[in-house]
Coordinates of C-alpha atoms in Angstrom, one line a residue:
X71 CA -27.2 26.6 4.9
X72 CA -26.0 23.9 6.9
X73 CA -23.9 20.5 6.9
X74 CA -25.3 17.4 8.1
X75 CA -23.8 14.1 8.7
X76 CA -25.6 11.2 9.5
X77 CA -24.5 7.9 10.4
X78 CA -26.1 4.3 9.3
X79 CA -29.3 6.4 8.5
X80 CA -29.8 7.5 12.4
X81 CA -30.6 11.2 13.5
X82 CA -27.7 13.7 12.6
X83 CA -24.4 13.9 14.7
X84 CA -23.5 17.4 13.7
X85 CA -25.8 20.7 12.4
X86 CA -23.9 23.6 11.1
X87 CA -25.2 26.7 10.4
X88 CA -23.9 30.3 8.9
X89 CA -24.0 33.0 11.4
X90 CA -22.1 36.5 11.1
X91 CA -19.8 35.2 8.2
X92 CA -19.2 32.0 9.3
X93 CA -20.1 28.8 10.7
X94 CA -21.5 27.5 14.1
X95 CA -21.4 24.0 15.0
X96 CA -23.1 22.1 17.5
X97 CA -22.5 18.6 18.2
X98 CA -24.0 16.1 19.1
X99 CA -24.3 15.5 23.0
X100 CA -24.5 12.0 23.5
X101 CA -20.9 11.6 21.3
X102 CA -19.1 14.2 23.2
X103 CA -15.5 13.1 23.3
X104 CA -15.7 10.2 21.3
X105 CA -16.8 11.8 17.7
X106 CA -16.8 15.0 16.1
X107 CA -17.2 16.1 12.5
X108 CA -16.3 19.8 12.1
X109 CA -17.6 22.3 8.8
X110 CA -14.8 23.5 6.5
X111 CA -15.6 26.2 4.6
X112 CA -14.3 24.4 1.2
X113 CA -15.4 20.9 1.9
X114 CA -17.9 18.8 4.0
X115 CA -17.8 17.2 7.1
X116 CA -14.5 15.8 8.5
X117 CA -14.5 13.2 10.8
X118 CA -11.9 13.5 14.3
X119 CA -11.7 10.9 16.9
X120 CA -11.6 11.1 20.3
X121 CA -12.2 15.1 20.2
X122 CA -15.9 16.8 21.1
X123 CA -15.2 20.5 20.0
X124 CA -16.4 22.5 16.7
X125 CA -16.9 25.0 15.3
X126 CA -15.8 27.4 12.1
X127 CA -14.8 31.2 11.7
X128 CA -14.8 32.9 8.0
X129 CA -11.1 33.0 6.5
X130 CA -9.6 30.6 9.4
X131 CA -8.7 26.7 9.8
X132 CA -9.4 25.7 12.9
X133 CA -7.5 23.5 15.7
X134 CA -9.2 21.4 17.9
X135 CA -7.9 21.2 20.9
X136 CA -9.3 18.3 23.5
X137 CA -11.8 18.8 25.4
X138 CA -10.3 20.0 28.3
X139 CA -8.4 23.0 26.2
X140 CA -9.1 25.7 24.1
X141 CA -10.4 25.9 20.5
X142 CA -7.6 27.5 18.7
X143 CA -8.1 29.8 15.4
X144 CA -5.0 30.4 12.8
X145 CA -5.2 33.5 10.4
X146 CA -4.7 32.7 6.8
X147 CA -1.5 33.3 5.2
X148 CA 0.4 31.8 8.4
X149 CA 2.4 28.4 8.5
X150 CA -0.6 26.0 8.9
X151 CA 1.9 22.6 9.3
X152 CA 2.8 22.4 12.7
X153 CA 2.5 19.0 13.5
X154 CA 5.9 17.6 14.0
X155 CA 5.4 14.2 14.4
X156 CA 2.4 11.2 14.1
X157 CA 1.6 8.7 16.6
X158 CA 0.9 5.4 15.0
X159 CA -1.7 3.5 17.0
X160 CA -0.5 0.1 15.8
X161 CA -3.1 -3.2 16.5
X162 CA -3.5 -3.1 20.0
X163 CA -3.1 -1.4 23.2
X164 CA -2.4 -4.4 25.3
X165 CA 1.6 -5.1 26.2
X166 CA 0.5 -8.7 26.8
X167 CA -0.9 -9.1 23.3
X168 CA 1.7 -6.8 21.7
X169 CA 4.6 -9.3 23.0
X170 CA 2.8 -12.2 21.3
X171 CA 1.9 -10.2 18.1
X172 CA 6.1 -8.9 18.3
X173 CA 7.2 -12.8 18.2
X174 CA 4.8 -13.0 15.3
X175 CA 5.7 -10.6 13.1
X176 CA 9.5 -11.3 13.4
X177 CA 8.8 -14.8 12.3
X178 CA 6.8 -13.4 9.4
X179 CA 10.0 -10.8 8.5
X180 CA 12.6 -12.8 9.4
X181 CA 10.7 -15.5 6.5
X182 CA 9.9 -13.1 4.2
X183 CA 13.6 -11.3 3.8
X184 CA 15.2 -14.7 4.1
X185 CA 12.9 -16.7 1.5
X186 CA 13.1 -13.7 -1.0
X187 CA 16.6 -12.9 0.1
X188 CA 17.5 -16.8 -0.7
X189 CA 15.8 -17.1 -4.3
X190 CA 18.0 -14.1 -5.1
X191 CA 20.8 -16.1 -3.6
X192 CA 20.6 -18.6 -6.2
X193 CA 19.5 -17.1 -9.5
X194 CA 23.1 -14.9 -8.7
X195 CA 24.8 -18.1 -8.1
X196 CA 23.4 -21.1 -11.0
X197 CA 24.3 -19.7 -14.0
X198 CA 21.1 -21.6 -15.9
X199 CA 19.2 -19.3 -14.0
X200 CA 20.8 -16.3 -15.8
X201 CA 17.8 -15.9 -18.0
X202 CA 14.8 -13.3 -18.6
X203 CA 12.5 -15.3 -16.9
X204 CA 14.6 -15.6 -13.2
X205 CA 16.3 -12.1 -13.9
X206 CA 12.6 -10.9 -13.6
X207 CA 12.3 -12.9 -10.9
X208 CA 15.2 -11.4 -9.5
X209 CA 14.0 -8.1 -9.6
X210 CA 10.2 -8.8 -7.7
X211 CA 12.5 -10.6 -4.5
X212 CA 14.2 -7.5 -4.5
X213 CA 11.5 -5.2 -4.6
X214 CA 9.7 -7.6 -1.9
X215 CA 12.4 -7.3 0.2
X216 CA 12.0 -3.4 0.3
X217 CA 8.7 -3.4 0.6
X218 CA 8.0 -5.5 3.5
X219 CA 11.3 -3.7 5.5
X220 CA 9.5 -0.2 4.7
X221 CA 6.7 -1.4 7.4
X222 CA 7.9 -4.1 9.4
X223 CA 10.9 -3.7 11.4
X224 CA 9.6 0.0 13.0
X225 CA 6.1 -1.4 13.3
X226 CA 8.2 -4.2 15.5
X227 CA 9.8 -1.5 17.5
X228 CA 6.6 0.3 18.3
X229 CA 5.4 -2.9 19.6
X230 CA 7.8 -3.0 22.3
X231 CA 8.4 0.4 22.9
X232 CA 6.3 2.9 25.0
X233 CA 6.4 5.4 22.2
X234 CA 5.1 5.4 19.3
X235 CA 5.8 8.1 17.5
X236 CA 7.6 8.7 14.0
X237 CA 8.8 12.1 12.9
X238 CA 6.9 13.8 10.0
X239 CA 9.8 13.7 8.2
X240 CA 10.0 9.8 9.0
X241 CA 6.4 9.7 7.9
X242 CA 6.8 11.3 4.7
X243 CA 10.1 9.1 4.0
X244 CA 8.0 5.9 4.9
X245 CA 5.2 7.1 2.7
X246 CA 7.1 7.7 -0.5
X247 CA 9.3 4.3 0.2
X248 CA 6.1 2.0 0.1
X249 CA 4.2 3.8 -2.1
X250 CA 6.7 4.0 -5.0
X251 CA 7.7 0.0 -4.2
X252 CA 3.9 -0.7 -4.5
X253 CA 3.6 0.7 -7.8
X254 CA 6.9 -0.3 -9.1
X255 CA 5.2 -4.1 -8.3
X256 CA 2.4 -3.2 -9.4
X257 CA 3.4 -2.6 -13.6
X258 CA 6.6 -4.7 -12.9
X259 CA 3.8 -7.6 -13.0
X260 CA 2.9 -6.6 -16.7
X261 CA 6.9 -7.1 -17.5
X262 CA 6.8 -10.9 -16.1
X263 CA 3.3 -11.3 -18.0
X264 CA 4.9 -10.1 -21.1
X265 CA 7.6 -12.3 -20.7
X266 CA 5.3 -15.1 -20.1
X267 CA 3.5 -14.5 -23.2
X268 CA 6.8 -14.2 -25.4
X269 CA 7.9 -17.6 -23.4
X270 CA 4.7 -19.7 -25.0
X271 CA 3.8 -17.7 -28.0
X272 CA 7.0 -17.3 -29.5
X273 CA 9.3 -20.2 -27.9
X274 CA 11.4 -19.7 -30.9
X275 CA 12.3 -15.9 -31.0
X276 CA 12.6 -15.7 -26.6
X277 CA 16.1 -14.8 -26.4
X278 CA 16.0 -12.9 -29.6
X279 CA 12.8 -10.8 -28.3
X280 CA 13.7 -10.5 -24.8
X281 CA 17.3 -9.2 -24.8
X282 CA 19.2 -8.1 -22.1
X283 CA 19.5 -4.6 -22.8
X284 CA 14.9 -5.0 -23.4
X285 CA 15.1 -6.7 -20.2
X286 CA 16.9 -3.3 -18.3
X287 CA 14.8 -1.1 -19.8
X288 CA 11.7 -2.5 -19.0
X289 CA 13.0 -2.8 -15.4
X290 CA 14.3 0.6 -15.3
X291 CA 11.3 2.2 -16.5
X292 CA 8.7 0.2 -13.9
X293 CA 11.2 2.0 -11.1
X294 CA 11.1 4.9 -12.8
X295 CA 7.2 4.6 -13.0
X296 CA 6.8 4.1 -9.7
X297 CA 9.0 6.2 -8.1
X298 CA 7.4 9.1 -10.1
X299 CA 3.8 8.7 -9.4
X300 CA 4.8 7.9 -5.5
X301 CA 6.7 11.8 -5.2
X302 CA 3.1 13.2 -6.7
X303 CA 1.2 11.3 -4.5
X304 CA 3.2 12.1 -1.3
X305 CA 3.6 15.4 -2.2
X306 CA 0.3 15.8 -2.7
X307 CA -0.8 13.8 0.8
X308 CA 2.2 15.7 2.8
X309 CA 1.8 18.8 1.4
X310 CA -1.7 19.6 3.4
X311 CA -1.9 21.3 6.4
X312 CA -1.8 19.1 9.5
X313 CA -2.8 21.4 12.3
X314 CA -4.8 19.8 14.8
X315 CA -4.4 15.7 15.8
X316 CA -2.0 13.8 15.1
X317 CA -3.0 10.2 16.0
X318 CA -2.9 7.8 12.8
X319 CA -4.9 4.6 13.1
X320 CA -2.3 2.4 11.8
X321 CA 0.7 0.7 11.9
X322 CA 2.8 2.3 9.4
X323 CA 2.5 6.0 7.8
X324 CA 0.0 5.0 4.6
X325 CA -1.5 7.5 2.7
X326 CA -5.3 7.6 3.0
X327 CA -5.2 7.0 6.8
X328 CA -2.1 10.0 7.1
X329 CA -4.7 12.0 4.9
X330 CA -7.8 11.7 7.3
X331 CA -6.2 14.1 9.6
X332 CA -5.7 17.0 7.7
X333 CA -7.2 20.1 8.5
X334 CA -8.6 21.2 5.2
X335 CA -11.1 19.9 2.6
X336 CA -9.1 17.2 0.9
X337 CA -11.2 16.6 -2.2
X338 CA -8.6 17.6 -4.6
X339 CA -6.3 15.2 -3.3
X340 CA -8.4 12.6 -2.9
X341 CA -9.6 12.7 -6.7
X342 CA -5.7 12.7 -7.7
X343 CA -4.9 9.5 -5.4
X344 CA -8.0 7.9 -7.3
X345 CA -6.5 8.7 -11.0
X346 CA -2.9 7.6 -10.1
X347 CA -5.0 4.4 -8.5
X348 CA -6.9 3.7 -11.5
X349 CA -3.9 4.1 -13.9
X350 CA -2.1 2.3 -11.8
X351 CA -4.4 -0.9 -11.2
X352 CA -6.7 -0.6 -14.0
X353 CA -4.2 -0.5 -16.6
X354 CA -1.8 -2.9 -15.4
X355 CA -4.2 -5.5 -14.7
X356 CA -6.0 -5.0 -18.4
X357 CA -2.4 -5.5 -19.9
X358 CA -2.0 -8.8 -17.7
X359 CA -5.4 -10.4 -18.7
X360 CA -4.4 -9.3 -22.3
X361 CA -1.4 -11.0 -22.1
X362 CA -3.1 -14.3 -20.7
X363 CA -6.1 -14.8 -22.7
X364 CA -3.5 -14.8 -25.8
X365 CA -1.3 -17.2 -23.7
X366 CA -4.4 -19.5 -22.8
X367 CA -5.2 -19.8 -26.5
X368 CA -1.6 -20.7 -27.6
X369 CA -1.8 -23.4 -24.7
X370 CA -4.6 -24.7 -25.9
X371 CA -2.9 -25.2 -29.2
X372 CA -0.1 -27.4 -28.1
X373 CA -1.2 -31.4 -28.5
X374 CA 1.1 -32.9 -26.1
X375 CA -0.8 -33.1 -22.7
X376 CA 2.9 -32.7 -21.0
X377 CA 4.1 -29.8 -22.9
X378 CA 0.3 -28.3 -21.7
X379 CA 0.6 -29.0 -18.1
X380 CA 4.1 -27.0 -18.0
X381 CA 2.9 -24.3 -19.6
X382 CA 0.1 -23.7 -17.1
X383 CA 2.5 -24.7 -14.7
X384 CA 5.1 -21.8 -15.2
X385 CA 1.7 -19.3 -15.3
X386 CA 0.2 -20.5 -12.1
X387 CA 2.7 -18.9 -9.9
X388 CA 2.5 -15.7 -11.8
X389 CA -1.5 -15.4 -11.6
X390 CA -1.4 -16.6 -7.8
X391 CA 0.9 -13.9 -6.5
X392 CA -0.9 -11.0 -9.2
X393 CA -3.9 -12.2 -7.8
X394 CA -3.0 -11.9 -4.0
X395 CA -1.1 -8.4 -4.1
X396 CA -4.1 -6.7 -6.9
X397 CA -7.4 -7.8 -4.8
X398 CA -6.7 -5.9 -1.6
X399 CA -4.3 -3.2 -2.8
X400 CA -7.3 -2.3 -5.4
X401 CA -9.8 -2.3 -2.6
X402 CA -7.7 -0.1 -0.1
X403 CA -6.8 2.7 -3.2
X404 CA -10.1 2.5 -5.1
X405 CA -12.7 2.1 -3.0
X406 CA -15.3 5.0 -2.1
X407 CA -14.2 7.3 1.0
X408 CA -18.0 6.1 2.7
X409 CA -16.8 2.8 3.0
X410 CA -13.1 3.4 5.2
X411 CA -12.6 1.7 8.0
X412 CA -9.5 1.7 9.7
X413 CA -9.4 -1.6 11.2
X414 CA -10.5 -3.6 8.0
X415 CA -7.6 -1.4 6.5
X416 CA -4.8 -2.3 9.0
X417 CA -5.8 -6.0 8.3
X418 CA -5.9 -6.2 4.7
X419 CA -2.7 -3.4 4.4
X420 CA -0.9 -6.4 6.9
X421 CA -1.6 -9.2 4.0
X422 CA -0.7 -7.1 0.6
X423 CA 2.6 -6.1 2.7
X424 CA 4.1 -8.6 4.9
X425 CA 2.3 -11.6 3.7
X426 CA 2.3 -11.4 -0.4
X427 CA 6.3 -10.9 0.4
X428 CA 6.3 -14.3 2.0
X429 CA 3.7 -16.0 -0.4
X430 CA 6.1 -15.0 -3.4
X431 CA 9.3 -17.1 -2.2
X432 CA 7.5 -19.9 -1.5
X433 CA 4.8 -20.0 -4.4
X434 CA 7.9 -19.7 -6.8
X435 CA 10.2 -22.5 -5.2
X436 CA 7.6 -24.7 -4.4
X437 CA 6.0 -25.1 -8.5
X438 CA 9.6 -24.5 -9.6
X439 CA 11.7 -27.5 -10.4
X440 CA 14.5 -25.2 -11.6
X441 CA 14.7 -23.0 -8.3
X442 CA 14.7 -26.4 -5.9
X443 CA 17.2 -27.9 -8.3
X444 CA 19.7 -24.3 -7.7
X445 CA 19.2 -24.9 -4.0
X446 CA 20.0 -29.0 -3.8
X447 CA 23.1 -28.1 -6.0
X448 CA 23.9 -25.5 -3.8
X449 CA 23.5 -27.2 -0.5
X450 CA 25.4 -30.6 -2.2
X451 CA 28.6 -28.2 -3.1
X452 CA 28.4 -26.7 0.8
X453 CA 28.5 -30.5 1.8
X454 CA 31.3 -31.6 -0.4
X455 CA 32.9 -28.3 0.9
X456 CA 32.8 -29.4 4.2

């Protein structure tokens, strides 16, 4: 028997083949130190960068060391999480470049806790903003908020700072944090859809539909949602054994990247992610397009070319930030494992993170005349105050 990978349909990099109850590896010479892809005896080949050693004994996880040092072999039964702490490699190597990319993420932050931080400002503050609709609102600043300061501020810090380390402990906080943020969003967009389609199919019964006590419990159980499926899917991620490198190529502590490293077959796991993924994305997203094919044919209905424009007005900004946080976070979580790259993944993690959170402030107080009118009558009573 033997495992071989091959890369972009080229000659294989690694041949494994069973000898005296387990495996020998041989790699391939012209990758040494840059590649290797070692044999586990319950999965297939598993890819480590910037290490050239391999090799596998019967009833044993190997540890690679670099090239310089030994190849290490741990019994089973024996503690097999050792790794104490991840080094995030971030977006570039470069001081230089990092100081310029430092100056402009802070921007990006600083805009996206202040925009989010101000619409939540003034739905608290106008009291004809005390509706469903802006409570809702309300709630998607707020979890933008979080989101984007899960990430940002440490990836800030590690591109200043000579270290770039975060605890495993840190890591599995940071993990859990984003994760369950990303799938609270991710249903809490069905909520504002629903109460989009309530808003312009039954104008009439809103307030009588959408009560306040409706309106908590729908919130409440999108955290609840998400917070749940995020402690099975860390778990699950954190849980394996980490016993060899410890470099993560990316900025913050994300799931499939953290994954990558561990040092046992992570099929199981993988097919989990990919269910909670699919309930997660799948669902949601049929239950929005649902809601708006109804809503499109109750627009359609109403004569008055005005009362039309509005209502495709108040839906635009709902479709434009669905549509800007679903596309990417559906191709990170369910695309194939063939296709991972880690620098695509940095990139497009970077926009559903930091820039969706800035894209929501701005596409809802742009198209909103009630949210501009909140701020002009707050900035006219801090004149008059002064």
């Amino acid at each position: 028997m033997k495992c071989v990978h091959q890369h972009g349909g080229r000659r294989p990099l690694l041949w494994c083949r069973e000898r005296d109850n387990g495996w020998r590896c041989q790699c391939d010479k012209q990758l040494e130190g840059t590649v290797q892809y070692a044999w586990w005896k319950n999965g297939g080949c598993r890819q480590m960068v910037g290490y050239s050693s391999c090799g596998f004994r019967a009833g044993a996880i190997m540890v690679v060391s670099r090239v310089q040092g030994p190849t290490m072999w741990m019994p089973p039964g024996q503690n097999q999480s050792w790794v104490s702490e991840f080094i995030l490699l971030g977006f570039s190597n470069d001081p230089t470049f990092n100081r310029i990319l430092f100056v402009a993420f802070l921007l990006l932050y600083l805009s996206s806790v202040l925009g989010n931080g101000l619409i939540i400002t003034l739905i608290c503050m106008d009291t004809h903003l005390h509706t469903p609709m802006y409570f809702f609102l309300c709630v998607l600043s707020l979890l933008d908020m979080g989101y984007v300061t899960t990430t940002m501020p440490q990836m800030l810090v590690h591109l200043l700072a000579h270290s770039q380390t975060i605890s495993f402990a840190g890591c599995w906080l940071q993990m859990y944090v984003f994760c369950a943020l990303g799938l609270t969003e991710c249903t809490f967009f069905v909520v504002m859809a629903y109460d989009r389609y309530v808003a312009i199919c039954y104008p009439l019964h809103y307030t009588v539909i959408l009560t306040w006590g409706l309106c908590t419990r729908l919130t409440a159980g999108t955290w609840a949602c998400g917070f749940f499926l995020s402690l099975i899917h860390t778990f699950l991620t954190m849980r394996l054994p980490y016993c060899g490198p410890n470099v993560v190529n990316h900025y913050f502590c994300e799931g499939p990247s953290v994954r990558s490293l561990a040092c046992m077959d992570t099929h199981l796991t993988e097919k989990m992610d990919l269910v909670i993924s699919v309930f997660m994305v799948v669902v949601p997203l049929s239950l929005i397009l649902a809601s708006y094919m109804r809503i499109a044919q109750a627009i359609l209905r109403i004569k008055p070319t005005e009362g039309r424009c509005k209502a495709f007005s108040t839906c635009a900004s709902h479709l434009t930030v669905v549509t800007f946080f679903y596309a990417p976070a559906t191709y990170i979580y369910t695309r194939p494992n063939s296709s991972y790259s880690h620098e695509q993944d940095k990139q497009i993690s970077l926009f559903y993170n930091a820039f969706t959170a800035l894209l929501n402030p701005m596409v809802y107080s742009l198209r909103n005349k009630d949210i501009k009118g909140a701020f002009l009558k707050v900035m006219g009573q801090g004149r008059l105050a002064c």
